[in-house]
Amino acid sequence: MIQLLYLVLFAEGLVAFLLVVKIGPLRELVMKGLDQVKMRKGTVLTIAGTFAAILLSNFFSIVKIQNKGAKLGTMSPMDQVLWRTNLLEASLMGFCLFLGFLIDRMHHYLRKLIGLRSTAGALRKENERLEKDKLQLKEKAEKADEERKVMKKEISNLTENLNKLKMESAEKDKKVETAEAHVAALQKQAADLLLEYDRLLEDNQNLQNQAVGYRG
């Protein structure tokens, strides 16, 4: 029994050491093995319960031997051997149970740590993607700002050209109005000259008629 407990204690110590110190793929293998063991909760609880029952039995045996020795005033050599044997077995079982509990907690927190690292890795990748998207959006914003400045400059040039064309159109309209007024004045002057010409022709005709009358 003691040899078996030493073997169990050594195995648990080795498992705890491999969980604490990462040696190649051994930690992953131990974690997978513990995952498989934890899937059989009934078996684990049965073994733990058996160890606890044996530990309790050894504890009662130790107390019984001590009480017997106290009544007799001394313990016989056989009782001393039994007391030491039970004490050693109880100590080994206590250490085995303690290491088992320790291994369970280490496995639990290492599994949580692996999950957190996985989540942190995913968050890191997401953050890198967001940073990349941010840089792309910044570049697009800078490009859009440059295009806006170019368009603003073009609009300013077009507005300036439009104002210039409006001024030229206004000047041309003014020249056209002046030309139309000049043409209207010339037409009026021509009409007046025609009327004057007709009057002069009429006066000339009258003078010719008068001259013919005087000759007769």
XYZ file of N, CA and C in Angstrom, residues 111-207:
291
model
N -6.364 26.184 -18.103
C -7.364 26.168 -19.177
C -7.977 27.553 -19.363
N -8.239 28.237 -18.229
C -8.741 29.608 -18.320
C -7.714 30.519 -18.977
N -6.436 30.330 -18.584
C -5.360 31.154 -19.146
C -5.246 30.931 -20.651
N -5.357 29.682 -21.079
C -5.305 29.389 -22.512
C -6.466 30.062 -23.234
N -7.659 29.988 -22.607
C -8.810 30.655 -23.199
C -8.621 32.165 -23.289
N -8.075 32.735 -22.210
C -7.829 34.178 -22.214
C -6.784 34.561 -23.252
N -5.737 33.736 -23.372
C -4.725 34.014 -24.396
C -5.327 33.925 -25.789
N -6.186 32.932 -25.998
C -6.846 32.808 -27.293
C -7.719 34.018 -27.580
N -8.469 34.432 -26.527
C -9.311 35.618 -26.685
C -8.463 36.862 -26.934
N -7.343 36.946 -26.168
C -6.452 38.101 -26.345
C -5.853 38.110 -27.749
N -5.498 36.920 -28.262
C -4.979 36.842 -29.629
C -6.009 37.283 -30.648
N -7.269 36.822 -30.440
C -8.336 37.234 -31.357
C -8.570 38.743 -31.271
N -8.549 39.270 -30.019
C -8.720 40.714 -29.848
C -7.557 41.490 -30.466
N -6.333 40.923 -30.344
C -5.172 41.580 -30.942
C -5.316 41.630 -32.469
N -5.740 40.508 -33.047
C -5.947 40.486 -34.500
C -7.045 41.458 -34.907
N -8.124 41.492 -34.101
C -9.218 42.432 -34.395
C -8.735 43.863 -34.281
N -7.891 44.119 -33.255
C -7.348 45.463 -33.084
C -6.439 45.841 -34.253
N -5.615 44.877 -34.711
C -4.764 45.136 -35.864
C -5.609 45.417 -37.104
N -6.700 44.652 -37.264
C -7.580 44.880 -38.414
C -8.231 46.260 -38.338
N -8.663 46.629 -37.108
C -9.273 47.951 -36.936
C -8.253 49.060 -37.189
N -7.006 48.845 -36.735
C -5.957 49.837 -36.993
C -5.706 49.973 -38.491
N -5.704 48.818 -39.180
C -5.512 48.836 -40.630
C -6.666 49.568 -41.312
N -7.903 49.266 -40.871
C -9.068 49.962 -41.427
C -9.003 51.454 -41.124
N -8.503 51.783 -39.911
C -8.377 53.188 -39.527
C -7.390 53.907 -40.437
N -6.245 53.249 -40.717
C -5.260 53.849 -41.617
C -5.831 54.018 -43.019
N -6.578 52.992 -43.484
C -7.184 53.096 -44.809
C -8.198 54.235 -44.857
N -9.013 54.350 -43.794
C -9.995 55.442 -43.744
C -9.299 56.792 -43.684
N -8.165 56.847 -42.945
C -7.414 58.100 -42.861
C -6.863 58.477 -44.227
N -6.319 57.457 -44.946
C -5.800 57.720 -46.285
C -6.926 58.179 -47.214
N -8.087 57.511 -47.121
C -9.218 57.910 -47.950
C -9.676 59.323 -47.607
N -9.672 59.637 -46.281
C -10.079 60.983 -45.860
C -9.103 62.035 -46.392
N -7.788 61.719 -46.324
C -6.797 62.653 -46.841
C -6.955 62.818 -48.350
N -7.197 61.694 -49.055
C -7.399 61.766 -50.501
C -8.650 62.565 -50.828
N -9.742 62.321 -50.060
C -10.981 63.062 -50.277
C -10.782 64.549 -49.983
N -9.965 64.852 -48.957
C -9.690 66.254 -48.626
C -8.919 66.933 -49.760
N -7.932 66.201 -50.320
C -7.191 66.758 -51.449
C -8.111 66.981 -52.651
N -8.976 65.974 -52.918
C -9.921 66.130 -54.030
C -10.873 67.297 -53.779
N -11.270 67.470 -52.513
C -12.160 68.584 -52.184
C -11.463 69.918 -52.432
N -10.170 69.966 -52.053
C -9.425 71.204 -52.299
C -9.307 71.488 -53.793
N -9.029 70.412 -54.582
C -8.926 70.591 -56.045
C -10.261 71.050 -56.613
N -11.358 70.394 -56.151
C -12.684 70.780 -56.647
C -13.036 72.211 -56.234
N -12.657 72.563 -55.010
C -12.912 73.924 -54.538
C -12.169 74.933 -55.395
N -10.917 74.600 -55.756
C -10.129 75.488 -56.613
C -10.757 75.590 -58.003
N -11.205 74.429 -58.535
C -11.857 74.438 -59.841
C -13.145 75.247 -59.815
N -13.915 75.087 -58.716
C -15.160 75.863 -58.588
C -14.849 77.344 -58.517
N -13.767 77.682 -57.789
C -13.367 79.095 -57.698
C -12.987 79.637 -59.072
N -12.243 78.814 -59.840
C -11.862 79.241 -61.195
C -13.082 79.386 -62.091
N -13.998 78.409 -61.986
C -15.219 78.483 -62.793
C -16.061 79.693 -62.413
N -16.133 79.977 -61.111
C -16.894 81.152 -60.663
C -16.267 82.438 -61.193
N -14.941 82.467 -61.147
C -14.232 83.655 -61.662
C -14.471 83.813 -63.165
N -14.387 82.689 -63.898
C -14.650 82.743 -65.339
C -16.088 83.140 -65.627
N -17.023 82.628 -64.811
C -18.434 82.977 -64.998
C -18.666 84.462 -64.769
N -18.040 84.988 -63.703
C -18.170 86.428 -63.443
C -17.570 87.237 -64.588
N -16.427 86.749 -65.110
C -15.794 87.443 -66.233
C -16.703 87.418 -67.462
N -17.303 86.227 -67.707
C -18.223 86.120 -68.841
C -19.449 87.005 -68.653
N -19.917 87.083 -67.404
C -21.065 87.968 -67.137
C -20.701 89.417 -67.419
N -19.494 89.815 -66.998
C -19.058 91.182 -67.249
C -18.914 91.439 -68.744
N -18.315 90.467 -69.458
C -18.185 90.618 -70.910
C -19.548 90.669 -71.579
N -20.467 89.824 -71.109
C -21.819 89.828 -71.675
C -22.515 91.156 -71.412
N -22.312 91.695 -70.182
C -22.918 92.993 -69.865
C -22.339 94.092 -70.752
N -21.021 94.041 -70.965
C -20.393 95.039 -71.841
C -20.910 94.914 -73.264
N -21.042 93.656 -73.746
C -21.565 93.449 -75.099
C -23.011 93.922 -75.201
N -23.806 93.612 -74.143
C -25.198 94.089 -74.144
C -25.242 95.612 -74.188
N -24.340 96.234 -73.442
C -24.278 97.706 -73.433
C -23.891 98.234 -74.805
N -22.891 97.582 -75.438
C -22.483 97.987 -76.785
C -23.616 97.790 -77.775
N -24.341 96.668 -77.623
C -25.475 96.413 -78.519
C -26.541 97.488 -78.349
N -26.838 97.821 -77.063
C -27.827 98.873 -76.820
C -27.379 100.206 -77.424
N -26.067 100.503 -77.255
C -25.540 101.752 -77.835
C -25.650 101.730 -79.352
N -25.291 100.549 -79.951
C -25.375 100.427 -81.406
C -26.816 100.546 -81.880
N -27.749 99.922 -81.162
C -29.162 100.019 -81.538
C -29.655 101.458 -81.445
N -29.211 102.149 -80.376
C -29.609 103.562 -80.240
C -29.021 104.396 -81.378
N -27.755 104.106 -81.741
C -27.120 104.829 -82.844
C -27.833 104.559 -84.157
N -28.197 103.275 -84.366
C -28.926 102.917 -85.592
C -30.275 103.606 -85.631
N -30.945 103.626 -84.458
C -32.252 104.301 -84.404
C -32.099 105.795 -84.709
N -31.011 106.390 -84.188
C -30.763 107.816 -84.464
C -30.476 108.035 -85.940
N -29.689 107.118 -86.523
C -29.388 107.237 -87.952
C -30.642 107.050 -88.798
N -31.500 106.091 -88.387
C -32.743 105.893 -89.127
C -33.630 107.136 -89.054
N -33.689 107.734 -87.865
C -34.486 108.955 -87.708
C -33.909 110.096 -88.544
N -32.564 110.166 -88.517
C -31.910 111.214 -89.305
C -32.150 110.983 -90.788
N -32.108 109.718 -91.222
C -32.359 109.401 -92.634
C -33.799 109.751 -93.013
N -34.729 109.470 -92.095
C -36.140 109.815 -92.382
C -36.301 111.324 -92.506
N -35.634 112.038 -91.593
C -35.708 113.500 -91.667
C -35.112 114.029 -92.964
N -33.987 113.396 -93.357
C -33.351 113.812 -94.622
C -34.258 113.510 -95.816
N -34.953 112.378 -95.784
C -35.879 112.043 -96.874
C -37.030 113.032 -96.930
N -37.530 113.396 -95.730
C -38.609 114.380 -95.706
C -38.114 115.723 -96.241
N -36.896 116.079 -95.835
C -36.312 117.338 -96.325
C -36.087 117.287 -97.825
N -35.654 116.113 -98.301
C -35.421 115.935 -99.733
C -36.731 116.059 -100.493
N -37.790 115.438 -99.980
C -39.101 115.552 -100.636
C -39.578 117.005 -100.668
N -39.339 117.705 -99.537
C -39.768 119.120 -99.494
C -38.992 119.950 -100.497
N -37.679 119.647 -100.587
C -36.846 120.391 -101.553
C -37.276 120.092 -102.991
N -37.607 118.822 -103.255
C -38.102 118.488 -104.595
C -39.392 119.227 -104.905
N -40.250 119.276 -103.860
C -41.530 119.978 -104.060
C -41.294 121.468 -104.291
N -40.357 122.074 -103.516
C -40.042 123.505 -103.719
C -39.434 123.732 -105.091
N -38.584 122.806 -105.486
C -37.968 122.936 -106.808
C -39.000 122.854 -107.910
N -39.971 121.952 -107.735
C -41.032 121.828 -108.735
C -41.860 123.101 -108.793
N -42.115 123.619 -107.607
C -42.902 124.880 -107.596
C -42.143 126.017 -108.263
N -40.846 126.076 -107.991
C -40.036 127.132 -108.610
C -39.988 126.973 -110.115
